[in-house]
Each structure stands twice: as structure tokens, then as C-alpha cells.
Amino acid sequence: MRADVQNLFIRIHMLHNAGMEDINMGDMLLLLEKHGYKVAEREVKQELERLTEDNFLTPHDDQYSITGAGIEELKEIRTVLHGLCSEVLQPEAEQTR
């Protein structure tokens, strides 16, 4: 997977996890690696910083919590993903109709 596409998925994973509980770089690195992403600590830190700059996460010490804007963004992402997954993941026979 190209790095730019992977980074979008990583940010979605981060927002999702931050929506459940505060996240930190170390835990996110392990989780992302479990999901098959090939990432370094530097990349995870950059994505956390980008989400913070976009006002989707708030840092406190080594933890990050989701903001109201992050919750709204995650809702929109889930809506779009639901439609995308329905279309992309349907069997090929149905796609050719």
C-alpha cells in the first residue's frame, strides 16, 4: 500500500481508538503493527501531530484524547466508510450487473 493511502488509514485507526479511550504513541505503534501496517515510531508521532494540528486530538503528557471536532470527523468517516465498504467489498458478480 502506498504511504499516502496507508497514512489515511492510520489516522482513521487513531481517531477510532481515541474515541474509545486515550491513546499514546507506544500503544498505537503496537496496534498498528498488529494490523499489518509497516510503520516506525517517527511516522506514528507525525500522524498524532497532524491529528492534533487538525484539532481532532488533544495532547496531555504522553496521552492524546479525541476532541469534539475529532468525534464529528470520525462520525463522517464512518458514514463514508460504510458506503465505500458496501460497494467495494460486494462480490464481483454483483459488481458487473
PDB file of C-alpha atoms in Angstrom:
ATOM      1  CA  MET A   1       0.000   0.000   0.000  1.00  0.00           C
ATOM      2  CA  ARG A   2       1.278   3.439  -0.854  1.00  0.00           C
ATOM      3  CA  ALA A   3       2.406   5.558   2.089  1.00  0.00           C
ATOM      4  CA  ASP A   4      -0.136   8.323   1.469  1.00  0.00           C
ATOM      5  CA  VAL A   5      -3.038   5.851   1.479  1.00  0.00           C
ATOM      6  CA  GLN A   6      -1.651   3.994   4.479  1.00  0.00           C
ATOM      7  CA  ASN A   7      -1.376   7.262   6.406  1.00  0.00           C
ATOM      8  CA  LEU A   8      -5.077   7.949   5.877  1.00  0.00           C
ATOM      9  CA  PHE A   9      -5.945   4.520   7.267  1.00  0.00           C
ATOM     10  CA  ILE A  10      -3.590   5.073  10.189  1.00  0.00           C
ATOM     11  CA  ARG A  11      -5.290   8.357  11.058  1.00  0.00           C
ATOM     12  CA  ILE A  12      -8.693   6.656  10.934  1.00  0.00           C
ATOM     13  CA  HIS A  13      -7.422   3.929  13.272  1.00  0.00           C
ATOM     14  CA  MET A  14      -6.056   6.564  15.630  1.00  0.00           C
ATOM     15  CA  LEU A  15      -9.312   8.515  15.727  1.00  0.00           C
ATOM     16  CA  HIS A  16     -11.292   5.324  16.260  1.00  0.00           C
ATOM     17  CA  ASN A  17      -9.114   4.218  19.154  1.00  0.00           C
ATOM     18  CA  ALA A  18      -9.023   7.702  20.686  1.00  0.00           C
ATOM     19  CA  GLY A  19     -12.816   7.647  20.545  1.00  0.00           C
ATOM     20  CA  MET A  20     -12.799   4.635  22.843  1.00  0.00           C
ATOM     21  CA  GLU A  21     -10.040   5.750  25.235  1.00  0.00           C
ATOM     22  CA  ASP A  22      -6.991   7.984  25.372  1.00  0.00           C
ATOM     23  CA  ILE A  23      -4.156   6.777  23.170  1.00  0.00           C
ATOM     24  CA  ASN A  24      -0.378   7.115  23.249  1.00  0.00           C
ATOM     25  CA  MET A  25       2.361   6.643  20.701  1.00  0.00           C
ATOM     26  CA  GLY A  26       3.700   3.343  22.022  1.00  0.00           C
ATOM     27  CA  ASP A  27       0.332   1.612  22.198  1.00  0.00           C
ATOM     28  CA  MET A  28      -0.655   2.931  18.771  1.00  0.00           C
ATOM     29  CA  LEU A  29       2.601   1.697  17.260  1.00  0.00           C
ATOM     30  CA  LEU A  30       1.950  -1.825  18.570  1.00  0.00           C
ATOM     31  CA  LEU A  31      -1.679  -1.780  17.483  1.00  0.00           C
ATOM     32  CA  LEU A  32      -0.881  -0.551  14.004  1.00  0.00           C
ATOM     33  CA  GLU A  33       1.809  -3.195  13.588  1.00  0.00           C
ATOM     34  CA  LYS A  34      -0.733  -5.852  14.667  1.00  0.00           C
ATOM     35  CA  HIS A  35      -2.995  -4.601  11.864  1.00  0.00           C
ATOM     36  CA  GLY A  36      -0.182  -5.151   9.373  1.00  0.00           C
ATOM     37  CA  TYR A  37       0.988  -1.594   8.890  1.00  0.00           C
ATOM     38  CA  LYS A  38       4.706  -1.107   8.398  1.00  0.00           C
ATOM     39  CA  VAL A  39       5.361   1.984  10.496  1.00  0.00           C
ATOM     40  CA  ALA A  40       8.130   3.474  12.559  1.00  0.00           C
ATOM     41  CA  GLU A  41       7.784   5.451  15.757  1.00  0.00           C
ATOM     42  CA  ARG A  42       8.546   8.653  13.835  1.00  0.00           C
ATOM     43  CA  GLU A  43       5.604   8.065  11.471  1.00  0.00           C
ATOM     44  CA  VAL A  44       3.186   7.402  14.313  1.00  0.00           C
ATOM     45  CA  LYS A  45       4.350  10.567  16.047  1.00  0.00           C
ATOM     46  CA  GLN A  46       3.858  12.573  12.827  1.00  0.00           C
ATOM     47  CA  GLU A  47       0.312  11.299  12.393  1.00  0.00           C
ATOM     48  CA  LEU A  48      -0.541  12.088  16.020  1.00  0.00           C
ATOM     49  CA  GLU A  49       0.848  15.579  15.494  1.00  0.00           C
ATOM     50  CA  ARG A  50      -1.176  16.012  12.297  1.00  0.00           C
ATOM     51  CA  LEU A  51      -4.381  14.988  14.090  1.00  0.00           C
ATOM     52  CA  THR A  52      -3.503  17.438  16.864  1.00  0.00           C
ATOM     53  CA  GLU A  53      -2.886  20.254  14.335  1.00  0.00           C
ATOM     54  CA  ASP A  54      -6.273  19.475  12.762  1.00  0.00           C
ATOM     55  CA  ASN A  55      -7.832  19.817  16.245  1.00  0.00           C
ATOM     56  CA  PHE A  56      -9.021  16.181  16.220  1.00  0.00           C
ATOM     57  CA  LEU A  57      -6.827  15.164  19.177  1.00  0.00           C
ATOM     58  CA  THR A  58      -5.646  16.994  22.286  1.00  0.00           C
ATOM     59  CA  PRO A  59      -2.274  16.047  23.800  1.00  0.00           C
ATOM     60  CA  HIS A  60      -1.719  15.834  27.547  1.00  0.00           C
ATOM     61  CA  ASP A  61       1.569  14.418  28.766  1.00  0.00           C
ATOM     62  CA  ASP A  62       2.142  11.338  26.577  1.00  0.00           C
ATOM     63  CA  GLN A  63      -1.584  10.699  26.027  1.00  0.00           C
ATOM     64  CA  TYR A  64      -3.950  12.002  23.368  1.00  0.00           C
ATOM     65  CA  SER A  65      -7.710  12.355  23.723  1.00  0.00           C
ATOM     66  CA  ILE A  66     -10.266  12.951  20.997  1.00  0.00           C
ATOM     67  CA  THR A  67     -11.825  16.403  20.701  1.00  0.00           C
ATOM     68  CA  GLY A  68     -15.366  17.346  19.745  1.00  0.00           C
ATOM     69  CA  ALA A  69     -14.126  18.074  16.221  1.00  0.00           C
ATOM     70  CA  GLY A  70     -12.456  14.644  16.185  1.00  0.00           C
ATOM     71  CA  ILE A  71     -15.709  12.959  17.208  1.00  0.00           C
ATOM     72  CA  GLU A  72     -17.576  14.745  14.409  1.00  0.00           C
ATOM     73  CA  GLU A  73     -14.866  13.851  11.875  1.00  0.00           C
ATOM     74  CA  LEU A  74     -14.990  10.210  12.973  1.00  0.00           C
ATOM     75  CA  LYS A  75     -18.788  10.166  12.510  1.00  0.00           C
ATOM     76  CA  GLU A  76     -18.383  11.465   8.961  1.00  0.00           C
ATOM     77  CA  ILE A  77     -15.610   8.960   8.243  1.00  0.00           C
ATOM     78  CA  ARG A  78     -17.791   6.089   9.474  1.00  0.00           C
ATOM     79  CA  THR A  79     -20.653   7.175   7.211  1.00  0.00           C
ATOM     80  CA  VAL A  80     -18.396   7.348   4.162  1.00  0.00           C
ATOM     81  CA  LEU A  81     -16.639   4.087   5.048  1.00  0.00           C
ATOM     82  CA  HIS A  82     -19.947   2.271   5.413  1.00  0.00           C
ATOM     83  CA  GLY A  83     -20.942   3.195   1.879  1.00  0.00           C
ATOM     84  CA  LEU A  84     -17.481   2.537   0.487  1.00  0.00           C
ATOM     85  CA  CYS A  85     -17.217  -0.889   2.119  1.00  0.00           C
ATOM     86  CA  SER A  86     -20.687  -1.858   0.889  1.00  0.00           C
ATOM     87  CA  GLU A  87     -19.622  -1.045  -2.648  1.00  0.00           C
ATOM     88  CA  VAL A  88     -16.009  -2.232  -2.675  1.00  0.00           C
ATOM     89  CA  LEU A  89     -16.498  -5.439  -0.711  1.00  0.00           C
ATOM     90  CA  GLN A  90     -19.560  -6.772  -2.548  1.00  0.00           C
ATOM     91  CA  PRO A  91     -18.967  -9.942  -4.565  1.00  0.00           C
ATOM     92  CA  GLU A  92     -17.621  -9.393  -8.083  1.00  0.00           C
ATOM     93  CA  ALA A  93     -20.708 -10.978  -9.662  1.00  0.00           C
ATOM     94  CA  GLU A  94     -22.858  -8.236  -8.160  1.00  0.00           C
ATOM     95  CA  GLN A  95     -20.449  -5.515  -9.346  1.00  0.00           C
ATOM     96  CA  THR A  96     -20.829  -6.493 -13.018  1.00  0.00           C
ATOM     97  CA  ARG A  97     -24.618  -6.021 -13.058  1.00  0.00           C
TER      98      ARG A  97
END
